[in-house]
PDB file of C-alpha atoms in Angstrom:
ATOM      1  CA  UNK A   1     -21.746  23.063 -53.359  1.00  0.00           C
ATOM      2  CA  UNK A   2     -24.296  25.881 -53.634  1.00  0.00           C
ATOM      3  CA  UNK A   3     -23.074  29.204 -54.930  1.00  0.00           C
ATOM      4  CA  UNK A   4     -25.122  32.659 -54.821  1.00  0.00           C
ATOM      5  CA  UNK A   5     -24.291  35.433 -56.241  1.00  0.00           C
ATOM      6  CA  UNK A   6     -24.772  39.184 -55.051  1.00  0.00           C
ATOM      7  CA  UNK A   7     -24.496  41.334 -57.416  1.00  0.00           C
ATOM      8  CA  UNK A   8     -24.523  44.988 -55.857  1.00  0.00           C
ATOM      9  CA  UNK A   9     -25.876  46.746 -58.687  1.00  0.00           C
ATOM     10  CA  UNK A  10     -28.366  44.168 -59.577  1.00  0.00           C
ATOM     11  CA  UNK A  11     -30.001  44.410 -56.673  1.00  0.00           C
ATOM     12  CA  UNK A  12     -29.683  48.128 -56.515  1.00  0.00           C
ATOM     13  CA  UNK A  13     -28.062  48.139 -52.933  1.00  0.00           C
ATOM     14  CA  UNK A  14     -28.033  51.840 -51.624  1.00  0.00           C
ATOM     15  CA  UNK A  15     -24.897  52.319 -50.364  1.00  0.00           C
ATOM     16  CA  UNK A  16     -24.887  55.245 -48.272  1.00  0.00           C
ATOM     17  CA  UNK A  17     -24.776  54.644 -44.464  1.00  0.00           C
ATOM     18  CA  UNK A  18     -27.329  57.143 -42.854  1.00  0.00           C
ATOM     19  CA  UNK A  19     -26.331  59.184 -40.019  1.00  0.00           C
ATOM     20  CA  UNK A  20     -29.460  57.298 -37.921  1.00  0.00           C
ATOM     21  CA  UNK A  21     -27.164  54.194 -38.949  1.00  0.00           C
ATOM     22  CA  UNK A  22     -23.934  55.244 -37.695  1.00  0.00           C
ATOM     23  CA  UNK A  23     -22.305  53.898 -34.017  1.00  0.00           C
ATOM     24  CA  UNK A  24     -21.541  56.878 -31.728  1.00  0.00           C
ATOM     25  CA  UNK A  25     -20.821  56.836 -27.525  1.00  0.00           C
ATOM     26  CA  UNK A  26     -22.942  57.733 -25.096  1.00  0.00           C
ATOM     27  CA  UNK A  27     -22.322  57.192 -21.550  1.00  0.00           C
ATOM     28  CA  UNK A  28     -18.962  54.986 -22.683  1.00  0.00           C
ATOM     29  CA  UNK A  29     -21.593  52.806 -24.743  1.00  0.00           C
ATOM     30  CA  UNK A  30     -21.441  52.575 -28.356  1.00  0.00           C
ATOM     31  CA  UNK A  31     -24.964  52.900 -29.213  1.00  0.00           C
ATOM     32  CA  UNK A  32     -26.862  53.484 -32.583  1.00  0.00           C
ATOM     33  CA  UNK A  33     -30.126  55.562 -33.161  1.00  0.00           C
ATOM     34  CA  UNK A  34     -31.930  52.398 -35.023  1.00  0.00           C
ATOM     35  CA  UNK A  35     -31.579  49.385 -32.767  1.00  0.00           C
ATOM     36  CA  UNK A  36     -32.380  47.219 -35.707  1.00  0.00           C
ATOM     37  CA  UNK A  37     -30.355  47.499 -38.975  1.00  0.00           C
ATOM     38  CA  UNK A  38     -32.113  48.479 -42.131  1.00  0.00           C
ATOM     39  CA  UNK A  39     -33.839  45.581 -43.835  1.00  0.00           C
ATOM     40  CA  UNK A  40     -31.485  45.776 -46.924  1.00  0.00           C
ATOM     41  CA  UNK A  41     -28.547  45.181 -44.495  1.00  0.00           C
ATOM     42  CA  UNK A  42     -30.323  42.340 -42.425  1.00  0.00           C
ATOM     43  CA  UNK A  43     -30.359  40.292 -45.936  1.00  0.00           C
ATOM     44  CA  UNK A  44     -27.185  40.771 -46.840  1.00  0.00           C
ATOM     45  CA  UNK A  45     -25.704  39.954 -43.017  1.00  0.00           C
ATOM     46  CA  UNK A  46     -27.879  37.088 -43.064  1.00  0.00           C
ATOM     47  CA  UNK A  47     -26.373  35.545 -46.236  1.00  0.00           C
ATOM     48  CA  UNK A  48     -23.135  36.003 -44.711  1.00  0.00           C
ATOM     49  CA  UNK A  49     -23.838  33.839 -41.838  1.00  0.00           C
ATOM     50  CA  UNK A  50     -25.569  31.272 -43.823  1.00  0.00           C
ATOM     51  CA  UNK A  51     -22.071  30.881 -45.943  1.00  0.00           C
ATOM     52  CA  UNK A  52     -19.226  29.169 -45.156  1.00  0.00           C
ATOM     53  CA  UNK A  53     -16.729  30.770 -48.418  1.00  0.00           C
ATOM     54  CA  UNK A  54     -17.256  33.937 -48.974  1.00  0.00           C
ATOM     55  CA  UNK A  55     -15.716  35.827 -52.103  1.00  0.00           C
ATOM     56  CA  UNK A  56     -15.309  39.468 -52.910  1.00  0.00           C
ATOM     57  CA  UNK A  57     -14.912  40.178 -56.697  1.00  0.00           C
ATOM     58  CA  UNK A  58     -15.082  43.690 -57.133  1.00  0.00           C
ATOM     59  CA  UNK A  59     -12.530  46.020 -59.791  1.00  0.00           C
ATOM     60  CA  UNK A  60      -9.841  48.518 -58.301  1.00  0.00           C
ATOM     61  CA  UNK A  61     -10.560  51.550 -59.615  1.00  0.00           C
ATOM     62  CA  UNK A  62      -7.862  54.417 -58.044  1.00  0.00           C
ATOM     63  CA  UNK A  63      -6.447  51.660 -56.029  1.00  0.00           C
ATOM     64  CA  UNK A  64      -9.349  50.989 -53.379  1.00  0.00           C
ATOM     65  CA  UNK A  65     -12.740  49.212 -54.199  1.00  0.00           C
ATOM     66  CA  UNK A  66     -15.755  51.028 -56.076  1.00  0.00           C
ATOM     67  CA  UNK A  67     -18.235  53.200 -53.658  1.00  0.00           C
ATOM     68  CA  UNK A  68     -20.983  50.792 -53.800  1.00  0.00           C
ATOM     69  CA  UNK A  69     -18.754  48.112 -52.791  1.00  0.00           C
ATOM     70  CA  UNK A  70     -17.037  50.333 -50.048  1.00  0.00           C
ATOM     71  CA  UNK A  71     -20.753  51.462 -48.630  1.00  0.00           C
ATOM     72  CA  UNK A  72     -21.913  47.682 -48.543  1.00  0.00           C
ATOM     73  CA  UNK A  73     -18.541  47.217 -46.382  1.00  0.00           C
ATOM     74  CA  UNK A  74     -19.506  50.331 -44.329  1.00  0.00           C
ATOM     75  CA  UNK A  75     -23.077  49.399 -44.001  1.00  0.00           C
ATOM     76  CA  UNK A  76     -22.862  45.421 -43.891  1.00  0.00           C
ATOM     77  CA  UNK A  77     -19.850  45.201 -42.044  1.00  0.00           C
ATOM     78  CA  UNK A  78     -21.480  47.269 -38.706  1.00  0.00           C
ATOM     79  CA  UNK A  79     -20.810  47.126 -34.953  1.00  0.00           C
ATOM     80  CA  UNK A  80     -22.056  44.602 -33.821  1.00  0.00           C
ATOM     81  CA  UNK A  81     -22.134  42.176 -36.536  1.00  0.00           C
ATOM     82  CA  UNK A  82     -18.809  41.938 -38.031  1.00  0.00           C
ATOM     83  CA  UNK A  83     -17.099  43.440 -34.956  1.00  0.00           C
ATOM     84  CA  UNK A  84     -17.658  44.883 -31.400  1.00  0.00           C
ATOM     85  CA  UNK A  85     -15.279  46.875 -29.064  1.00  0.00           C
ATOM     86  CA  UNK A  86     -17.501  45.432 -26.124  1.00  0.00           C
ATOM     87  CA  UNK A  87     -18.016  41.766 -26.515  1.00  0.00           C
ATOM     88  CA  UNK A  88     -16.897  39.017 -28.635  1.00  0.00           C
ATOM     89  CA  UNK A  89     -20.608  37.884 -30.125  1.00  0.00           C
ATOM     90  CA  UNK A  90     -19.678  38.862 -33.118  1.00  0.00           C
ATOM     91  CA  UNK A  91     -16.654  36.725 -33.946  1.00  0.00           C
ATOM     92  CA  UNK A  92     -18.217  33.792 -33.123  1.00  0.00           C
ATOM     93  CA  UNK A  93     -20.452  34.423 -35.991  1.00  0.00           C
ATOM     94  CA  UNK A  94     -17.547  34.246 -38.229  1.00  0.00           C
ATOM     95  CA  UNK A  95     -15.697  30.863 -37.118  1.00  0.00           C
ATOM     96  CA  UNK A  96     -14.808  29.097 -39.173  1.00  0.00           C
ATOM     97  CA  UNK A  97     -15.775  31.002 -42.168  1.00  0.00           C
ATOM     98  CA  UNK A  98     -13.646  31.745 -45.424  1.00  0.00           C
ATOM     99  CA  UNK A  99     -13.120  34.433 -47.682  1.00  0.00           C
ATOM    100  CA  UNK A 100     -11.392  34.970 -50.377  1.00  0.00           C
ATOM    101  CA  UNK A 101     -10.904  38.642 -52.885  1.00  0.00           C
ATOM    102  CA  UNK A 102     -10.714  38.466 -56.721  1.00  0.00           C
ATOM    103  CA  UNK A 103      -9.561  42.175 -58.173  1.00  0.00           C
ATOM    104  CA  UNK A 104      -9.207  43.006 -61.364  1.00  0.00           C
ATOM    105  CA  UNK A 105      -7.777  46.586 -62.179  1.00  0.00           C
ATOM    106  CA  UNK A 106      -6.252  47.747 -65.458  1.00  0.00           C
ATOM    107  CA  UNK A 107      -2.996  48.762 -63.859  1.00  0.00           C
ATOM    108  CA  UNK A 108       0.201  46.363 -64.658  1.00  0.00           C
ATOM    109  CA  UNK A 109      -0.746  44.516 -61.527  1.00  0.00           C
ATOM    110  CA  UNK A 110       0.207  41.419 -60.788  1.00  0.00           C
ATOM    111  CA  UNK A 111      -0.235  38.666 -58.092  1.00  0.00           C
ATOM    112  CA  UNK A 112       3.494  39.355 -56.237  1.00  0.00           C
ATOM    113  CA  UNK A 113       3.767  41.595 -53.148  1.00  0.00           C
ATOM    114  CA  UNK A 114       4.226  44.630 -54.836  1.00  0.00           C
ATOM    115  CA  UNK A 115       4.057  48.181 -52.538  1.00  0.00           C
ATOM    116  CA  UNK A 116       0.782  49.121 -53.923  1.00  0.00           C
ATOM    117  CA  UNK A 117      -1.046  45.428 -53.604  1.00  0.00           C
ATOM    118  CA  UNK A 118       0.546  45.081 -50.257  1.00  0.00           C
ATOM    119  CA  UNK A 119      -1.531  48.562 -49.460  1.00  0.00           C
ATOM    120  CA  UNK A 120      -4.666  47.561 -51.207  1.00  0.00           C
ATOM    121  CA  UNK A 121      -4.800  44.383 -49.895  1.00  0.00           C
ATOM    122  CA  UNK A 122      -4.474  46.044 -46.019  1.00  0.00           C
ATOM    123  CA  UNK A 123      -7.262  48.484 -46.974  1.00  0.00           C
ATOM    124  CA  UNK A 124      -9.716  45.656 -48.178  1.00  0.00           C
ATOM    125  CA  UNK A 125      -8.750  42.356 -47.340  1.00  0.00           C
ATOM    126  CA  UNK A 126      -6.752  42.947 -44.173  1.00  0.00           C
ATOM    127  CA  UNK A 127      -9.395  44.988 -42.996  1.00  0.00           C
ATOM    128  CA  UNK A 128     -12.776  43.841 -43.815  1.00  0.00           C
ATOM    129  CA  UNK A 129     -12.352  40.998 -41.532  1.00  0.00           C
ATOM    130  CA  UNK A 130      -9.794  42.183 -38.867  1.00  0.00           C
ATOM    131  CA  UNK A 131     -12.386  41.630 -35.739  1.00  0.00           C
ATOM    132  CA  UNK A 132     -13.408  38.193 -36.927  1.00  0.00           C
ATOM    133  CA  UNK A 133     -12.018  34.953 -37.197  1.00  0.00           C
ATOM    134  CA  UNK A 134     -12.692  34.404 -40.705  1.00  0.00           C
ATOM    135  CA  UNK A 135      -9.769  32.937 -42.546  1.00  0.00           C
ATOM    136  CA  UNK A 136      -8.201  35.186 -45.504  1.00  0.00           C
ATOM    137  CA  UNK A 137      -7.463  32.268 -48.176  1.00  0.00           C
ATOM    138  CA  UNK A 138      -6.095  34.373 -50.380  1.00  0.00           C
ATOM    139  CA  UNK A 139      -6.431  37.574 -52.593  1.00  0.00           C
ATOM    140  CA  UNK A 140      -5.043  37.793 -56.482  1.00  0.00           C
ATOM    141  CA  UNK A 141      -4.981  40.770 -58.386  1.00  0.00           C
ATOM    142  CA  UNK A 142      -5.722  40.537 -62.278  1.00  0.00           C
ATOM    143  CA  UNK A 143      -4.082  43.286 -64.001  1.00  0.00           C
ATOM    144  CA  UNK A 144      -4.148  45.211 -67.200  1.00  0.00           C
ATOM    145  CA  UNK A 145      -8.101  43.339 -67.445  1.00  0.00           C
ATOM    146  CA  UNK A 146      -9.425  45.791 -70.091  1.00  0.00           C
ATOM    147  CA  UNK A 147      -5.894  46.087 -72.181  1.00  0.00           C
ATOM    148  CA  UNK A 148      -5.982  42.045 -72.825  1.00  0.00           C
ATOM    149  CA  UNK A 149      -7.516  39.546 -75.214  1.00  0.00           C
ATOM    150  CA  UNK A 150      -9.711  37.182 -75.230  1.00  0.00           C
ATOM    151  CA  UNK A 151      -7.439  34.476 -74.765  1.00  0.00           C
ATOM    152  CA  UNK A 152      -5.650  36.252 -71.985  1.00  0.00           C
ATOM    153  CA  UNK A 153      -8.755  36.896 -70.523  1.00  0.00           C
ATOM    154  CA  UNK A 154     -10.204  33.569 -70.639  1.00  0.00           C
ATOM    155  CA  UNK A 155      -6.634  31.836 -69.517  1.00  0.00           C
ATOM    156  CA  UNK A 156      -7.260  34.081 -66.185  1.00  0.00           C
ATOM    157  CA  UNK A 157     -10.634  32.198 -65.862  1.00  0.00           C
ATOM    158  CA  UNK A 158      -9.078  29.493 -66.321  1.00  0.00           C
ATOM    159  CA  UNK A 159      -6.157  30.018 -63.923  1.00  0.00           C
ATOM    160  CA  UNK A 160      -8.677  30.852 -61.343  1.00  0.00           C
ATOM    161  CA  UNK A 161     -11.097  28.251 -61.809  1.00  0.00           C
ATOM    162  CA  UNK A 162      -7.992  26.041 -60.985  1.00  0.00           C
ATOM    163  CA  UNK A 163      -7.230  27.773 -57.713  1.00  0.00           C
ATOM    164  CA  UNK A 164     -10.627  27.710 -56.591  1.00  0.00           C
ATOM    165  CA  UNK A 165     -10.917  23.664 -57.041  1.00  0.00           C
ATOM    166  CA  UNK A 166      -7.743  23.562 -54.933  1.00  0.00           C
ATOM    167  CA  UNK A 167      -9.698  25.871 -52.386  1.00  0.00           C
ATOM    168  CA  UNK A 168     -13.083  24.089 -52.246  1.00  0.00           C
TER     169      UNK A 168
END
């Protein structure tokens, strides 16, 4: 198995989505001022397709996902390459496809269906798909991250490094 990683603030990823960028109706049509997404974005979308498990490991920071990772969602994640209210190209992109979210957070979270991970997991996981048919394998939640030691630390490596050779 290959694995690549994309590290947002490695490779600098702007994540603003620019008006020009945006979806809006005309005439009943959703259409967008560029035709072509931004370069950035066609990389990104690109390694999405060419992957068969995708996985999200980003922090919670006041319960929802850091900006940058929220504006690669909002810029990545566009009409009419994650979803489409007029045709369904785009999920046929996505079959067959996996994903899978790692979170860590320093709030007492924990892995059980708690109010607040039920709502974080609708805002990211439950959404960021929703108009594909890419398969949500799971989403765990590793609390209290910056409160623990080492060995804590390294026994939730080790816990997930488990749960992913189950996975794969």
């Amino acid at each position: 198995m290959e694995v690549e990683v994309r590290d947002l603030y490695q490779l600098n990823f702007q994540p603003v989505l620019a008006g020009e960028d945006t979806i809006h109706v005309e005439e009943g049509k959703f259409v967008r001022d560029q035709e072509i997404f931004p370069p950035d974005v066609l990389v990104e979308q690109e390694k999405i397709l060419q992957s068969d498990l995708l996985i999200y490991v980003f922090p919670i920071w006041w319960n929802g996902m850091p900006a940058i990772m929220k504006g690669y969602i909002d810029r990545v994640f566009q009409h009419g390459f994650a979803y489409s209210f007029e045709s369904d190209e785009p999920k046929k992109n996505f079959a067959g496809k996996r994903a899978l979210f790692l979170t860590p957070t320093g709030q007492p979270q924990a892995n059980e269906d708690t109010e607040l991970t039920k709502a974080i997991k609708l805002l990211t996981s439950g959404w960021i798909f929703n108009g594909t048919d890419v398969q949500i394998i799971g989403h765990r939640f590793y609390g209290r991250v910056p409160y623990l030691t080492k060995n804590e630390l390294e026994n939730y490596l080790e816990q997930t490094d488990a749960w992913l050779k189950e996975i794969i």
